[in-house]
Coordinates of C-alpha atoms in Angstrom, one line a residue:
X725 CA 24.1 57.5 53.5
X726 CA 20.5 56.7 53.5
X727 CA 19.0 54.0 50.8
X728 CA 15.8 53.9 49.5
X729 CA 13.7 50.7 48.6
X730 CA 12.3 51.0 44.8
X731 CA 8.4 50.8 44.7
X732 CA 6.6 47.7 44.3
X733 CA 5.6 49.1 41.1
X734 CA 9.1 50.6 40.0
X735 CA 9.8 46.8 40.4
X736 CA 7.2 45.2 38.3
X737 CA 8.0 47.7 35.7
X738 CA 11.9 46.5 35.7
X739 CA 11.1 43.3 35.9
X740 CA 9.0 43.9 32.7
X741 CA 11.6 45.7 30.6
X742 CA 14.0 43.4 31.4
X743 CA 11.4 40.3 30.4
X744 CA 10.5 42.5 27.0
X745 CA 14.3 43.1 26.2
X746 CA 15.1 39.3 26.9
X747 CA 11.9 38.4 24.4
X748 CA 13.4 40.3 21.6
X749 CA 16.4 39.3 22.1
X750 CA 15.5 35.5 22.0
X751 CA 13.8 36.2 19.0
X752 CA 16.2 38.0 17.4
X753 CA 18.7 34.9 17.7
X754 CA 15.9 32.9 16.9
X755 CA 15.4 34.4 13.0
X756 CA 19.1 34.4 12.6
X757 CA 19.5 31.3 13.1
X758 CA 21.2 29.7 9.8
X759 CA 19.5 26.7 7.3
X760 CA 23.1 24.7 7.3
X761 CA 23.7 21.0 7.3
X762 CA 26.7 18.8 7.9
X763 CA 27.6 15.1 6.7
X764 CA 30.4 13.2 7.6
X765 CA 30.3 10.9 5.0
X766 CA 28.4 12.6 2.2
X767 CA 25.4 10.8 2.4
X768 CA 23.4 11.8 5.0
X769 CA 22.8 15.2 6.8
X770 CA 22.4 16.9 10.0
X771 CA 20.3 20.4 9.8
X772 CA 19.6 23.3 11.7
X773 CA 16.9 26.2 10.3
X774 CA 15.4 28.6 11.8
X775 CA 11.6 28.2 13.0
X776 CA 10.5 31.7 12.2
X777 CA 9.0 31.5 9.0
X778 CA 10.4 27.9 8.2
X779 CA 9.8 26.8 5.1
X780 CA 11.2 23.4 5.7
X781 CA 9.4 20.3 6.1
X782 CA 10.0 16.1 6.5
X783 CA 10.2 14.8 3.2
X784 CA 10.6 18.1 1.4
X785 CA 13.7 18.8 -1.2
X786 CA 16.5 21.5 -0.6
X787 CA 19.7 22.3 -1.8
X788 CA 23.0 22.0 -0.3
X789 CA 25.6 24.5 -1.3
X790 CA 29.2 23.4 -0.7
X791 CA 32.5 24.8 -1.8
X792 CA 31.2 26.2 -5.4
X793 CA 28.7 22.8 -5.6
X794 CA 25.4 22.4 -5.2
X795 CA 24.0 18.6 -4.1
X796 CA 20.0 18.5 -4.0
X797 CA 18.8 16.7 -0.8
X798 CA 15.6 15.6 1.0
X799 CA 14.7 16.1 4.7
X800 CA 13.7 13.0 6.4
X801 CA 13.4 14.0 9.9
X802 CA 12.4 17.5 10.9
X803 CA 11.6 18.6 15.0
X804 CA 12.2 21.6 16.9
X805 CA 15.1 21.9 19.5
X806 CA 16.4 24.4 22.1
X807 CA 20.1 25.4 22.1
X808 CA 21.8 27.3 24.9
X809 CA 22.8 30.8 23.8
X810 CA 25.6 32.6 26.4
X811 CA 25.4 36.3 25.8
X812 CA 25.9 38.4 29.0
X813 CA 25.2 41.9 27.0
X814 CA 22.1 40.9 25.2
X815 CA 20.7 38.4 27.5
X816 CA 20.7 41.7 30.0
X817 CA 22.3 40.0 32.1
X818 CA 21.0 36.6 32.5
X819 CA 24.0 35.0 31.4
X820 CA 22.6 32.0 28.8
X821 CA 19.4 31.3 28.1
X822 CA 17.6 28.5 25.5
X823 CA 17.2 29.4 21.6
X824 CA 14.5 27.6 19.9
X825 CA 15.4 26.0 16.6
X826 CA 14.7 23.3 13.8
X827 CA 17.0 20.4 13.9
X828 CA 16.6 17.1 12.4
X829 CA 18.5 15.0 9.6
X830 CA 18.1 14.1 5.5
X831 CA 20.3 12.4 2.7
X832 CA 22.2 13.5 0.0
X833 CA 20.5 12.4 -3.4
X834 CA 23.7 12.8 -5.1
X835 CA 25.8 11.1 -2.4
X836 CA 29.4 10.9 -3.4
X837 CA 31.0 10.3 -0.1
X838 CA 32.8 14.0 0.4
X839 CA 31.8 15.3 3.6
X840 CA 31.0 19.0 3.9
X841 CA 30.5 21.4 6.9
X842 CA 27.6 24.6 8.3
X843 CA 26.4 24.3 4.1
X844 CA 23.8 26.8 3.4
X845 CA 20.6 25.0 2.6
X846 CA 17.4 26.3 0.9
X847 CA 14.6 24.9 -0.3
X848 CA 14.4 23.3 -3.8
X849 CA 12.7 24.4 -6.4
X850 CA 10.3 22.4 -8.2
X851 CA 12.6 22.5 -11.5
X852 CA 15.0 21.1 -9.4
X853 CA 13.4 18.6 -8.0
X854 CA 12.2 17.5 -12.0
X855 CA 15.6 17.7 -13.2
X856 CA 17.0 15.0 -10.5
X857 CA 13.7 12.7 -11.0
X858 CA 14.0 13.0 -15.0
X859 CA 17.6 11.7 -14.6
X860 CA 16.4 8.6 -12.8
X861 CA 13.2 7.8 -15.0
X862 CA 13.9 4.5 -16.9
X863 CA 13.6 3.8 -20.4
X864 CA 10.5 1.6 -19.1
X865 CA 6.8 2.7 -19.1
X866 CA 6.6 5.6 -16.4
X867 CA 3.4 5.4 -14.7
X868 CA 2.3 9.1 -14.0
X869 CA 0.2 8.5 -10.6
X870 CA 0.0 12.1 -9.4
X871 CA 2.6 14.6 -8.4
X872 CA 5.1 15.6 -5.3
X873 CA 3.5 16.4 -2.9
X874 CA 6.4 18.6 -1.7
X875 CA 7.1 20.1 -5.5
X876 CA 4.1 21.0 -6.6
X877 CA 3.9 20.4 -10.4
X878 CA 6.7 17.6 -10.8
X879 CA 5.1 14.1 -11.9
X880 CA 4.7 11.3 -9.6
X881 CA 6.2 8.6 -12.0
X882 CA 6.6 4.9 -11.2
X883 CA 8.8 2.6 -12.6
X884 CA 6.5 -0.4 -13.9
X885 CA 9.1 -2.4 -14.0
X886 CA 9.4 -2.1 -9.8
X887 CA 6.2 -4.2 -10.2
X888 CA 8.2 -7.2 -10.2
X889 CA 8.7 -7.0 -6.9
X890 CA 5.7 -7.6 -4.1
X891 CA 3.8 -4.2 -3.2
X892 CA 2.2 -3.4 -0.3
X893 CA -0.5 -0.9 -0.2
X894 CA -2.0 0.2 3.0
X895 CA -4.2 3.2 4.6
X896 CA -7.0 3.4 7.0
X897 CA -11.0 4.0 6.0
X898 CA -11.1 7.6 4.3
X899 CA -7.4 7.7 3.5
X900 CA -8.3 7.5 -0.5
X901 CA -7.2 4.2 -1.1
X902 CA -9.7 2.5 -2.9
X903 CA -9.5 5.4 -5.5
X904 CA -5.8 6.0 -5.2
X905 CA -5.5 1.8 -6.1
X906 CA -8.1 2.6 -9.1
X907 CA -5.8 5.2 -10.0
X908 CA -2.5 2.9 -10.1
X909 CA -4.3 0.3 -11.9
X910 CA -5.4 2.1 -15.0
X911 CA -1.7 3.3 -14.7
X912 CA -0.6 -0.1 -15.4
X913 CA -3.0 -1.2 -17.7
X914 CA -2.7 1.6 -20.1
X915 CA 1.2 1.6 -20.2
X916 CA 2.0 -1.8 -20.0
X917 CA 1.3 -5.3 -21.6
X918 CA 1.6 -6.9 -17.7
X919 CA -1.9 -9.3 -17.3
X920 CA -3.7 -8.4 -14.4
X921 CA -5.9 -10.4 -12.0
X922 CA -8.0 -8.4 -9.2
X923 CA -9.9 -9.9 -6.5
X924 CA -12.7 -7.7 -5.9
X925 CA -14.6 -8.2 -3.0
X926 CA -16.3 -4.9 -2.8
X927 CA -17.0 -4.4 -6.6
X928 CA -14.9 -1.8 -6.4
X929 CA -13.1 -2.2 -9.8
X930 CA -16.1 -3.7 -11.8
X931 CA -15.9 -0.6 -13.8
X932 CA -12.2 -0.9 -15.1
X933 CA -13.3 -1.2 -18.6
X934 CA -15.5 2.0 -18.4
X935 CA -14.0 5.6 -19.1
X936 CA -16.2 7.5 -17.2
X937 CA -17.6 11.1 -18.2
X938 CA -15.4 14.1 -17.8
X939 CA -12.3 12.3 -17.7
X940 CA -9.2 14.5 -18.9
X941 CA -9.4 13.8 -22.9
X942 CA -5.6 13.1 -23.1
X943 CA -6.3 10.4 -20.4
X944 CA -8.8 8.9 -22.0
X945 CA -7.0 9.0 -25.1
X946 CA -4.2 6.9 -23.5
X947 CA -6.5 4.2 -22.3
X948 CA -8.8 3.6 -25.3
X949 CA -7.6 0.5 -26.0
X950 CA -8.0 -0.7 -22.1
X951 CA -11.9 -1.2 -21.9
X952 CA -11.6 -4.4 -24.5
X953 CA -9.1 -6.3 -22.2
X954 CA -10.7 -6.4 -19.6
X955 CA -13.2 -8.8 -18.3
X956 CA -15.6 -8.6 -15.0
X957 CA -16.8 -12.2 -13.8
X958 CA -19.6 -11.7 -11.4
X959 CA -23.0 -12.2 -10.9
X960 CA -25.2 -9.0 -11.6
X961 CA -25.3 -6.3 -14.2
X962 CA -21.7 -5.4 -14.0
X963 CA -20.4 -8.7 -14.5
X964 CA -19.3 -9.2 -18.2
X965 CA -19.0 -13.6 -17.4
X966 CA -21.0 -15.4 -14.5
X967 CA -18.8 -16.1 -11.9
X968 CA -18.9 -20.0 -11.5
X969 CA -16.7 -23.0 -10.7
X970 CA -16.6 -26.9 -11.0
X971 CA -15.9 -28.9 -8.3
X972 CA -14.0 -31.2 -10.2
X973 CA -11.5 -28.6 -11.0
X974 CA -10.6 -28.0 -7.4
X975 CA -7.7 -29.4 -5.9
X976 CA -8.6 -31.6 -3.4
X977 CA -7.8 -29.5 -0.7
X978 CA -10.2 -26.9 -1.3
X979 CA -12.7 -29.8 -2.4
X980 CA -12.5 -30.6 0.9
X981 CA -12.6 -27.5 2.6
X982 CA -16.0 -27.1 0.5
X983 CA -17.4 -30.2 2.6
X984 CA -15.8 -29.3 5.9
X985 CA -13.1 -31.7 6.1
X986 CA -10.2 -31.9 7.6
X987 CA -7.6 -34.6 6.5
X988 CA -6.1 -35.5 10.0
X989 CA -9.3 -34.9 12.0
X990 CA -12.3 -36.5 8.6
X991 CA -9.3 -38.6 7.6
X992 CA -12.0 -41.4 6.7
X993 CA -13.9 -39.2 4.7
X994 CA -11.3 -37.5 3.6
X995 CA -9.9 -40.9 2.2
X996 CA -12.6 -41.3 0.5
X997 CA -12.9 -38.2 -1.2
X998 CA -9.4 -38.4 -2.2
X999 CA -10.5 -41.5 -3.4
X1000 CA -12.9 -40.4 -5.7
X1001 CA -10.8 -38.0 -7.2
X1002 CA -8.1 -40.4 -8.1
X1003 CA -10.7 -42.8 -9.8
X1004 CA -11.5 -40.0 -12.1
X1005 CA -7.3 -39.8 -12.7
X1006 CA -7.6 -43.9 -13.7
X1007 CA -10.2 -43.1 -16.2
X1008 CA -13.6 -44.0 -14.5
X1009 CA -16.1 -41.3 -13.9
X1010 CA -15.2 -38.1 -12.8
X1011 CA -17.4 -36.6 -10.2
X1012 CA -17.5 -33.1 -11.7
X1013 CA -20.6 -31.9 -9.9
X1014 CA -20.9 -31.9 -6.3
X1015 CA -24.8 -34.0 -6.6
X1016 CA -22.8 -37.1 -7.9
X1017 CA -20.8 -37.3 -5.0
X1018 CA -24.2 -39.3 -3.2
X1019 CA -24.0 -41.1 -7.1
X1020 CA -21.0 -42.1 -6.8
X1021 CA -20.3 -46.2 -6.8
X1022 CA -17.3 -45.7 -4.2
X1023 CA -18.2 -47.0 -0.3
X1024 CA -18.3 -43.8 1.8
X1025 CA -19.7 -41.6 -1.7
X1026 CA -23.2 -41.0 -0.3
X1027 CA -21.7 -39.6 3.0
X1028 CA -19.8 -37.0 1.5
X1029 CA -23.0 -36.0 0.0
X1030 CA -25.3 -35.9 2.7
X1031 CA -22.5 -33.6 4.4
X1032 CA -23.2 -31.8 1.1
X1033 CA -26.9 -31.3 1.5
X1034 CA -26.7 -30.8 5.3
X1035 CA -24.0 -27.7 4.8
X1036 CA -26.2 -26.2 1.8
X1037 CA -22.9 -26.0 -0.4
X1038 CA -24.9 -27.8 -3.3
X1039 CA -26.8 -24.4 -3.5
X1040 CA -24.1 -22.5 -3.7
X1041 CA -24.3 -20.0 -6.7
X1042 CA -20.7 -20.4 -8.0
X1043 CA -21.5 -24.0 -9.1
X1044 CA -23.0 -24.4 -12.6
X1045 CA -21.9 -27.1 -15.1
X1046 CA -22.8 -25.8 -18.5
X1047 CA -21.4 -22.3 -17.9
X1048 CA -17.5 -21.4 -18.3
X1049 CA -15.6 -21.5 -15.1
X1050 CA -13.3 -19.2 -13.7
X1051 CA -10.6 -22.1 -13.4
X1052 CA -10.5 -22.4 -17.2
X1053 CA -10.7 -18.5 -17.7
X1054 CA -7.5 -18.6 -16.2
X1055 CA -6.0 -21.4 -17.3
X1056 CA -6.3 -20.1 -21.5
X1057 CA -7.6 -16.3 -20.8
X1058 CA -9.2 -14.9 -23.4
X1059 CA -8.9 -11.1 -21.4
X1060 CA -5.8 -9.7 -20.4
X1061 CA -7.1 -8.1 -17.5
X1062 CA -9.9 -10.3 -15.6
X1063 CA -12.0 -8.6 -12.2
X1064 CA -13.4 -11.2 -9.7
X1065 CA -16.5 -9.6 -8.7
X1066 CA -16.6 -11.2 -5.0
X1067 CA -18.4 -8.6 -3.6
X1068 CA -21.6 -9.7 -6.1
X1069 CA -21.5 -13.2 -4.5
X1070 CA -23.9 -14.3 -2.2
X1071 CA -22.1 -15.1 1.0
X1072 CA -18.7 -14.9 2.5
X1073 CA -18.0 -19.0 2.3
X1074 CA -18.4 -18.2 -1.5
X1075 CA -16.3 -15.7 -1.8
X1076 CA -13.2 -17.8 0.1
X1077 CA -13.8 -20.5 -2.1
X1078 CA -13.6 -18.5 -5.2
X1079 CA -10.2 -17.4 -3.7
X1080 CA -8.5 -20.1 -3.0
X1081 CA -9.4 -21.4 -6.4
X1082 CA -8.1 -18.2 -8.5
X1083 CA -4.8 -18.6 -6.0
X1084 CA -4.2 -22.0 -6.1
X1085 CA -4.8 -22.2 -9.9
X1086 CA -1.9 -19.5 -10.2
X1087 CA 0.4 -21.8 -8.1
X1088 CA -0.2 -24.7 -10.7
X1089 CA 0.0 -22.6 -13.8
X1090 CA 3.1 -21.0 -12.3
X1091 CA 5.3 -23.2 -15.0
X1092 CA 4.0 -21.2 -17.9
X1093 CA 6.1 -18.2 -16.4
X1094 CA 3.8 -15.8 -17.8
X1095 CA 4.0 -12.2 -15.8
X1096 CA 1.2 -11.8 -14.4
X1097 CA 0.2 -9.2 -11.2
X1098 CA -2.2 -10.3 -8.9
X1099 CA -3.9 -7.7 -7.0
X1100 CA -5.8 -8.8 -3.2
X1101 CA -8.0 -6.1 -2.3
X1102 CA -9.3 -6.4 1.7
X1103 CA -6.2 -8.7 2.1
X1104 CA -6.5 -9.0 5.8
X1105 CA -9.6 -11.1 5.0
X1106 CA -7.8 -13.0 1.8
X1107 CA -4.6 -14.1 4.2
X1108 CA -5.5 -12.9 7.4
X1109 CA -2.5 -13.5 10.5
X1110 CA -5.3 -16.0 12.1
X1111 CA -7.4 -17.5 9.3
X1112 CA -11.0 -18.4 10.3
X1113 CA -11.6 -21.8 8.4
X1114 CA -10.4 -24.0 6.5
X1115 CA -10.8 -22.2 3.4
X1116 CA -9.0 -18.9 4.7
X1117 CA -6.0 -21.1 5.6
X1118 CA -5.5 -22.7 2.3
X1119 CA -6.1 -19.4 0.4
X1120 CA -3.6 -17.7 3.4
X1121 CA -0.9 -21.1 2.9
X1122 CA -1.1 -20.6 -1.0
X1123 CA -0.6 -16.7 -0.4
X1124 CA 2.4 -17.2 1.4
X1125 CA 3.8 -19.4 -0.8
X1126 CA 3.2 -16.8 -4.1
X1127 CA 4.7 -14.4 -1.8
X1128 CA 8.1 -16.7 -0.8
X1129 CA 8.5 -17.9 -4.4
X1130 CA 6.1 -16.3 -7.1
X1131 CA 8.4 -13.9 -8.0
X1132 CA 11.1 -16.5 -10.0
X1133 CA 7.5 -17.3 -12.2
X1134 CA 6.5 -14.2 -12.5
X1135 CA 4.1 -13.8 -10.8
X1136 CA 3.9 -10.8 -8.3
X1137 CA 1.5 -9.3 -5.4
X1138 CA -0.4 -6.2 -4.8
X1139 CA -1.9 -6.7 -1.6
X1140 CA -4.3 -3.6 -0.3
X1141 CA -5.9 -3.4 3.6
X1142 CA -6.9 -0.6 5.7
X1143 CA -5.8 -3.0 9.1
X1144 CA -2.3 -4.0 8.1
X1145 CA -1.5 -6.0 11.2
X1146 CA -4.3 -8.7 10.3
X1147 CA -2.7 -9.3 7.7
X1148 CA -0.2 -12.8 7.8
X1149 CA 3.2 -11.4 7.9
X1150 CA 5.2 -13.6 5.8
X1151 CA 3.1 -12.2 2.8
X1152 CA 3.5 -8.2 4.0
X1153 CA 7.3 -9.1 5.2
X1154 CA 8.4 -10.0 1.1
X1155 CA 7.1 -6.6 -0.1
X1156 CA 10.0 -4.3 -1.7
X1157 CA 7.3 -1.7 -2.5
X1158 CA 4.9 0.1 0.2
X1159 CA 2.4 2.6 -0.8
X1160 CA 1.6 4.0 2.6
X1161 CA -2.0 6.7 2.9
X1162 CA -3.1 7.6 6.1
X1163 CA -2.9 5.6 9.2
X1164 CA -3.9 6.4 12.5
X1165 CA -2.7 3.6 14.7
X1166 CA 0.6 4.2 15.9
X1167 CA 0.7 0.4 16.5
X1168 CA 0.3 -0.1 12.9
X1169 CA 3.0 3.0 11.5
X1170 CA 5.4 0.9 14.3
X1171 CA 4.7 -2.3 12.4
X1172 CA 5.2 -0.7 8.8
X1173 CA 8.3 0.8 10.4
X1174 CA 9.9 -2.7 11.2
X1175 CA 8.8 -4.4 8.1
X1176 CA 10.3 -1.8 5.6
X1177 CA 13.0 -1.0 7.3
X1178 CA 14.2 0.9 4.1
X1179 CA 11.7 3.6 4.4
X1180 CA 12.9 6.2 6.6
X1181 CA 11.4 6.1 9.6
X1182 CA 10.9 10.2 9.8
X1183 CA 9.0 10.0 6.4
X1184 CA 6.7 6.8 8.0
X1185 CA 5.7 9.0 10.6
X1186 CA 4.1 11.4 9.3
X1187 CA 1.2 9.4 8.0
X1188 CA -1.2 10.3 10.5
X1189 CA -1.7 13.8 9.1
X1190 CA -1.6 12.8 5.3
X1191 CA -4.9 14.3 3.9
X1192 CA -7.3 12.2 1.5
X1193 CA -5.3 11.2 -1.1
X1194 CA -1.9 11.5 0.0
X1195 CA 0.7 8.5 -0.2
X1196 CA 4.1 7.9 1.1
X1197 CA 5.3 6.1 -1.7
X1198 CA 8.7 3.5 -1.5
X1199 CA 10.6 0.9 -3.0
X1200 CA 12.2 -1.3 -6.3
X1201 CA 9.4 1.6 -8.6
X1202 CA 10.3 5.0 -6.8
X1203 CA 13.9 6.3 -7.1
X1204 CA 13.7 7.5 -3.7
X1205 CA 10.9 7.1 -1.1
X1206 CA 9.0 10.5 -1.0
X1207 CA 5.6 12.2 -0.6
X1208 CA 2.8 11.9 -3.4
X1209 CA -0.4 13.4 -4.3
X1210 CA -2.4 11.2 -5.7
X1211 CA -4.2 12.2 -9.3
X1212 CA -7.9 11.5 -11.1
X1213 CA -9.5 8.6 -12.5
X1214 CA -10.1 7.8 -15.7
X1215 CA -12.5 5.1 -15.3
X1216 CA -15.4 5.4 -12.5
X1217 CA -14.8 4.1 -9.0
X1218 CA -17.4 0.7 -8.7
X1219 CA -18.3 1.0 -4.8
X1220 CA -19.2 4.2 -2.9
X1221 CA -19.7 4.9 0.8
X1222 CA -23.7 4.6 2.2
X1223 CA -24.8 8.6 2.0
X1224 CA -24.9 10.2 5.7
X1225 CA -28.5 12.1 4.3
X1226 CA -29.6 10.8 7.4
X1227 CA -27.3 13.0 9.4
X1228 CA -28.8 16.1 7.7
X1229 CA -30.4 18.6 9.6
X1230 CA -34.9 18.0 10.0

């Protein structure tokens, strides 16, 4: 019996069908593949989903149906998978091949520790999602910062009363967070009695006591009685109070950080100025104004003041001796919510000194126990991880030390940066809240990742794709860490970018 050899193009042809009827049948395992999740302890999940048409994502809500009860959940890690699939019959013959599927993990919001098996999952309807974040909303002040960004239409509400914890707000340039911190602080000033003191150095929130135009009327409504409470101190039309110090009402420290000095490496000078101060204490003259110090009838006085001159700090703007200081501002405010314009000061030197003296002046005054939030825009130059001078590392040393123990006086940090790892860690590491926008660096996200440990890690990861205005938000003021959109202004933002009209076309 004679055989005969198939064409070369009989072949291609079976190797074709065979190729099509293996496509289709790949994909027809792949679309049957079943949403079902499994926990062993009834608080977290394992999933699987199918990725045609998945309508599943990291951070989103869905429901978990098992034996008659339904458990809402959230999906904290989310990747696609292959499984081996061994079907002789459909495969036509190849034996096993590899399915494509969604696998990845989530918790149980209503965690009672039964274990369930394969339950069906879906995705949660925004109703849902309300009902289990209504539950949770304490009979504190709610502040309403935007919605889910997952369940479109529920509120974004924070629990002002997380405040008293540290928070940590980070994103890189463009991410929204100048506005999306605007946003928060209206939020707290409109809905709570908690004082408020922001260091401003891009004059970003001068305008905190101005609703602008077009704001939502209900909005507005709600922060009428804001504008009157709050106070900007800065030079410039903005500025409601000249921003201006004493240099009598600096601890000696920062007194001598003013002049340079270091007390190990000036310890003569430094002795004397010390000196000086304490003969003010014993009731002699007080030098109040840094042109006494060369005045002064103490051996040594008319050095410090020649180091004066020669450093130009007597020209400083912040010094004026008829004006009210900033120092006694704080010390009896008369506004319950006062903006330090930095950004309107005329050099960077300024601006630290003006720092250290708002910080260490809310170390001293920490006794009175009065609440009181301290927000530290651009904190990577406020208490930088390597301060530059000797300015920077007293305002960095007192920093640390509100973040280690402000808490038990009540007073509590909201530090903002767009380079999170320049900040000093021992401020970022006592943070129980994190509002995280956009960040690029994988370096940072990995840093985030080890320092709130609480956050899953699934949810931290997808930062690099949030768009403008999107926030992971976490911690002691959200009842569980999830995915935010932002919302509007009521007041006008202060600072804007430079316009790129130079990049139109000639």
């Amino acid at each position: 019996m004679t055989s005969v050899e198939p064409a070369q193009g009989e072949v291609e042809t079976l190797f074709e069908d065979r190729l099509a009827r293996f496509r289709r049948t790949r994909e027809f395992v792949e679309r049957h593949v079943l949403p079902l999740a499994t926990s062993v302890d009834g608080r977290r999940f394992r999933l699987q989903a199918s990725l045609h048409g998945l309508a599943l994502r990291a951070g989103g809500y869905v429901v978990l149906e098992s034996e008659g009860r339904s458990r809402l959940g959230q999906i904290t890690d989310l990747v696609a998978d292959t499984d081996t699939v061994d079907d002789e019959a459909t495969a036509g013959g190849a034996g096993r091949f590899q399915a494509r599927l969604a696998r990845g993990a989530g918790i149980v919001l209503d965690p009672d520790a039964t274990s369930f098996h394969d339950a069906p999952m879906r995705p949660a309807e925004p109703r849902e999602v309300a009902a289990w974040f209504d539950a949770r909303r304490p009979a504190r002040a709610g502040l309403t910062v935007g919605e889910l960004l997952l369940a479109p239409g529920v509120p974004a509400v924070l629990d002002s009363g997380g405040f008293n914890r540290h928070t940590f707000m980070c994103g890189q340039s463009g991410s929204g967070k100048t506005y999306s911190l605007g946003v928060l602080l209206e939020q707290i000033l409109a809905e709570t009695t908690l004082r408020v003191i922001v260091l401003d150095p891009n004059s970003d929130y001068v305008n905190l006591g101005r609703v602008r135009p077009g704001a939502d009327p209900g909005a507005a409504a709600a922060y009428a009685h804001v504008p009157d409470q709050v106070a900007v101190w800065g030079d410039g039309p903005r500025g409601t109070h000249p921003l201006r110090l004493r240099f009598g009402e600096l601890d000696p420290a920062a007194q001598g950080g003013v002049l340079g000095l270091d007390p190990l490496r000036d310890r003569d000078e430094y002795a004397v100025l010390l000196d000086l101060v304490r003969s003010g204490e014993r009731g002699h003259a007080a030098i109040d104004h840094l042109e006494e110090l060369g005045q002064a009838d103490v051996p040594g006085a008319r050095a410090l003041g020649l180091r004066a001159g020669n450093l130009g700090a007597a020209d400083w703007s912040v010094w004026d001796p008829e004006a009210r200081s900033l120092v006694e501002e704080m010390r009896e405010p008369t506004a319950r919510c006062i903006v330090v314009d930095l950004g309107s000061l005329g050099s960077t030197v300024e601006q630290r000194l003006v720092t250290q003296a708002v910080l260490s002046t809310l170390w001293t005054q920490r006794h009175t126990r009065q609440p009181c939030l301290l927000v530290v825009d651009e904190a990577h130059n406020v208490c930088p991880a390597e301060p530059p001078d000797r300015l920077s590392a007293l305002a960095t040393d007192t920093a640390v030390q509100i973040a280690a123990e402000g808490r038990k006086f009540g007073l509590y940090l909201l530090t903002s940066t767009q380079r999170p790892h320049k900040v000093h860690e021992n401020v970022v590491s006592q943070c129980d809240n994190l509002l995280l926008m956009r960040m690029n660096s994988a370096a940072d996200v990995g840093d985030l990742e080890r320092l709130f440990s609480f956050v899953p890690p699934g949810l931290m990861a997808g930062a690099p794709d949030f768009a403008m205005g999107t926030a992971l938000v976490a911690g002691k003021f959200f009842p569980q860490a999830g995915y935010v959109r932002m919302g509007n202004r009521v007041t006008e933002e202060g600072g804007a970018d430079v316009p790129t009209t130079w990049a139109s076309p000639r």
